[in-house]
mmCIF file of C-alpha atoms in Angstrom:
data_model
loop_
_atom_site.group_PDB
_atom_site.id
_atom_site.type_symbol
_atom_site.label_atom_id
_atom_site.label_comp_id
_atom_site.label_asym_id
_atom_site.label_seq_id
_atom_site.Cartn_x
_atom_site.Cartn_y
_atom_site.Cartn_z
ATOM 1 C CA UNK A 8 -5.301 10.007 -33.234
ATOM 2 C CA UNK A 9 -4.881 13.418 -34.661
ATOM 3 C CA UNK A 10 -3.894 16.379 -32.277
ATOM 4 C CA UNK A 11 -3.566 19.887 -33.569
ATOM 5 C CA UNK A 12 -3.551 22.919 -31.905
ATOM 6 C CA UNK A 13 -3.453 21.020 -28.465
ATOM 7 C CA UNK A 14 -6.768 19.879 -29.374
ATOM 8 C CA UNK A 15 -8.207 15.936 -30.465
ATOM 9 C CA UNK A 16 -9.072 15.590 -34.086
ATOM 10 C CA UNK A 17 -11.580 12.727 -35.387
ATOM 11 C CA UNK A 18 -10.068 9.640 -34.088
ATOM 12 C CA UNK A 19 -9.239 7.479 -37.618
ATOM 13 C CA UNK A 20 -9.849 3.604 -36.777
ATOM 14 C CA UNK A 21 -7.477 1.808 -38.805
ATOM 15 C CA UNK A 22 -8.638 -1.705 -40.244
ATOM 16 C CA UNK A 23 -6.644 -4.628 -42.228
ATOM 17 C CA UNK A 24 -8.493 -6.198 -44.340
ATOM 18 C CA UNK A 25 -6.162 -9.635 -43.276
ATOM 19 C CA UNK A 26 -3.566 -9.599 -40.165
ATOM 20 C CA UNK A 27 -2.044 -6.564 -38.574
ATOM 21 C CA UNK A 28 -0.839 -3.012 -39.477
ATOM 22 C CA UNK A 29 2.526 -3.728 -41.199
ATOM 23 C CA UNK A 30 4.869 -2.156 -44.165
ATOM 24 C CA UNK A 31 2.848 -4.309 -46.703
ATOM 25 C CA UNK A 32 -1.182 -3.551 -46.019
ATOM 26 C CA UNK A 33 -0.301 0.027 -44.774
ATOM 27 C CA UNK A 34 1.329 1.102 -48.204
ATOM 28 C CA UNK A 35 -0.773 -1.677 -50.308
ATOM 29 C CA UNK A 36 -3.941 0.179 -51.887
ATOM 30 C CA UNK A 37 -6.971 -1.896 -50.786
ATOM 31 C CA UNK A 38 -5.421 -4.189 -48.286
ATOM 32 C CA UNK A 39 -6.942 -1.459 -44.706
ATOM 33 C CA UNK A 40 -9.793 0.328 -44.506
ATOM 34 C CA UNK A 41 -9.853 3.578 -42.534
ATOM 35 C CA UNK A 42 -13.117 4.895 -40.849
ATOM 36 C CA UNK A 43 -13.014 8.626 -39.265
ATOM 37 C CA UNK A 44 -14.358 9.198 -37.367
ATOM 38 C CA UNK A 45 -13.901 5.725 -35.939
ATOM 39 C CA UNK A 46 -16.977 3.851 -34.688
ATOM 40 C CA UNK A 47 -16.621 3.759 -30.629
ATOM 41 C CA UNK A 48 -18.838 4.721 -28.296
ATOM 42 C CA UNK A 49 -18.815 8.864 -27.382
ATOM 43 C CA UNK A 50 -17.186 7.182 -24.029
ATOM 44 C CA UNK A 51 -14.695 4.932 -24.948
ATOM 45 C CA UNK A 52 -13.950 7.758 -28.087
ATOM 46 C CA UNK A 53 -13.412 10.081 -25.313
ATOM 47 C CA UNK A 54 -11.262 7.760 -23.159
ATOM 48 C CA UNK A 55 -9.124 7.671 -26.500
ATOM 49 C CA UNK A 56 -8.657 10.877 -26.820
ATOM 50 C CA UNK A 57 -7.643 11.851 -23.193
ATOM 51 C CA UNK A 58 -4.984 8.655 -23.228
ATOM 52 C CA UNK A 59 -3.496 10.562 -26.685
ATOM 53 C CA UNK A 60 -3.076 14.171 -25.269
ATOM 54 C CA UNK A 61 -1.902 13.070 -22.295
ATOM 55 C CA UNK A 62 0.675 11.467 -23.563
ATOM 56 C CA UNK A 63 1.377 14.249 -26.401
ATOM 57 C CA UNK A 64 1.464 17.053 -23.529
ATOM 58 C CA UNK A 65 3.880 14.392 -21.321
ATOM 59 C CA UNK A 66 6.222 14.126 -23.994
ATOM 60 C CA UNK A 67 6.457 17.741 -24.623
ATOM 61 C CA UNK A 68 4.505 17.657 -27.704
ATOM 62 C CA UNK A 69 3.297 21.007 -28.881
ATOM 63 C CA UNK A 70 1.377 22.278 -32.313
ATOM 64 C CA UNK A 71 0.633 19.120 -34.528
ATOM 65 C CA UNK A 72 0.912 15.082 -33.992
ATOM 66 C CA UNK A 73 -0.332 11.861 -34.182
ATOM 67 C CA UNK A 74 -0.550 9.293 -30.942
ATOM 68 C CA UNK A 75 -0.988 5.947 -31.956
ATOM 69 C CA UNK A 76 -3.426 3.701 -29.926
ATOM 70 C CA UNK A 77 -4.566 0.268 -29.800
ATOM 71 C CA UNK A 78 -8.021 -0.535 -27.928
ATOM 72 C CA UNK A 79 -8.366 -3.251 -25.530
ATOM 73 C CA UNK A 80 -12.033 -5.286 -25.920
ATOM 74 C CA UNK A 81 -12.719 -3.634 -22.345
ATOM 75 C CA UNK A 82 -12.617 -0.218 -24.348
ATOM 76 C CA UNK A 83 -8.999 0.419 -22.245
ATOM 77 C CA UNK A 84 -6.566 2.625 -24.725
ATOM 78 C CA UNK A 85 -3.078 1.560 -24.909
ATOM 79 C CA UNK A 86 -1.103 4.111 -26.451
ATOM 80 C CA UNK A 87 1.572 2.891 -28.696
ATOM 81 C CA UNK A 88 3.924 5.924 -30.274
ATOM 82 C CA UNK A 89 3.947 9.584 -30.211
ATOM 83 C CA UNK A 90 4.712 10.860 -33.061
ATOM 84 C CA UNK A 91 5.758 14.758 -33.254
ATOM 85 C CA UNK A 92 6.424 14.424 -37.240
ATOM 86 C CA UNK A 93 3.436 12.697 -38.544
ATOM 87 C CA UNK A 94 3.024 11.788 -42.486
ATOM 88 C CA UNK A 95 1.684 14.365 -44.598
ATOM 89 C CA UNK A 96 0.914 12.509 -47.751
ATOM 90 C CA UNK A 97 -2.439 12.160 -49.167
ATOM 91 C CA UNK A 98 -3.065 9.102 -47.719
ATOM 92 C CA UNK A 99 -1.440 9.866 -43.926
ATOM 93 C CA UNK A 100 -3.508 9.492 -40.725
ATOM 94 C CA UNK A 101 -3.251 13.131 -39.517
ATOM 95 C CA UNK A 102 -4.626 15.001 -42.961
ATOM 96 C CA UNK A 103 -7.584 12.179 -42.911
ATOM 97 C CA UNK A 104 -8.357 13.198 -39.589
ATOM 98 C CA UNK A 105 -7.969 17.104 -40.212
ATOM 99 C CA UNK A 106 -10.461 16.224 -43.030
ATOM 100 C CA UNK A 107 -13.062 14.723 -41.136
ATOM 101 C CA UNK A 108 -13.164 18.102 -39.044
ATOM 102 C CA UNK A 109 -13.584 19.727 -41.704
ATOM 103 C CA UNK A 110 -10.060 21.396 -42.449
ATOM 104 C CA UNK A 111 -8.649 21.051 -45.690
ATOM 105 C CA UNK A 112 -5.274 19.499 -46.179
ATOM 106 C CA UNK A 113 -3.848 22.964 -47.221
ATOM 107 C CA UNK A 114 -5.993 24.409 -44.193
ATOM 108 C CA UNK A 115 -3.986 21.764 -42.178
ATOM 109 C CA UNK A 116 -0.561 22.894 -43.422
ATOM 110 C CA UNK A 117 -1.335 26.818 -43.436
ATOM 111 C CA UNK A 118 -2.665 26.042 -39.551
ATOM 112 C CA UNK A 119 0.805 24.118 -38.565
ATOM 113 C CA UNK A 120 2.513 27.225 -40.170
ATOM 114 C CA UNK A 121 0.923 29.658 -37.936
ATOM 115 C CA UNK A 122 1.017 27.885 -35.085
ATOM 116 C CA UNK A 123 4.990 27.747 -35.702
ATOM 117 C CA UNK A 124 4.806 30.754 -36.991
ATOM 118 C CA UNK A 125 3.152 32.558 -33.280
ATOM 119 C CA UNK A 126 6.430 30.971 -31.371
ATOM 120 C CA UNK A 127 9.010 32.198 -33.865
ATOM 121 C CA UNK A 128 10.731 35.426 -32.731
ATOM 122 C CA UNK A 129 9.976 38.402 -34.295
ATOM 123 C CA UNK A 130 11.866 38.614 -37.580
ATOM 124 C CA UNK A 131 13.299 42.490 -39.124
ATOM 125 C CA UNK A 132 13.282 42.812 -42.605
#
């Protein structure tokens, strides 16, 4: 799940078409499909989302990231990996997700600027 701006983004559900999320159907064209926002009920979406900023904000996480989760069949979220450097490639998680809110992927990268941008000291020309 996308965070930006201490805030959740779409959740992206992540589907192989055969076995799990590895090297091979992750970089493979065809072999997942990716659904965002991902099709879970508004409470179980929102149990997601809590689960993946908590963890962000308890690892010190701050502007941008993506929190990887797996779903238990009882809806349960089981977060996997923080990740404070997410993939910014045309096909990485976090720029599908700032799409499905609506933000550009140059939106997305002019946003993480700014936000580094508002901690940076002052700088004299």
């Amino acid at each position: 799940m996308g965070i930006l701006d201490g805030e959740a983004l779409p959740i992206v559900e992540v589907r192989p078409r055969q076995g799990g999320y590895d090297y091979k159907n992750k970089y493979t064209s065809g072999r997942t499909e990716y659904f965002c926002p991902a099709s879970f009920e508004a409470a179980n979406a929102l149990r997601i989302q809590q689960a993946a900023l908590g963890a962000f904000r308890a690892v010190g996480g701050r502007d941008y990231g993506r929190v990887d989760v797996m779903v238990r069949p009882n809806g349960e979220p089981i977060v996997l990996e923080v990740n404070t450097l997410p993939g910014m490639t045309e096909t990485s998680l976090l720029p599908k997700a700032a799409a499905a809110a609506g933000i550009s992927f140059t939106g997305l990268c002019q946003r993480m600027i700014d936000l580094a941008m508002q901690r940076a000291p002052a700088v004299t020309r």
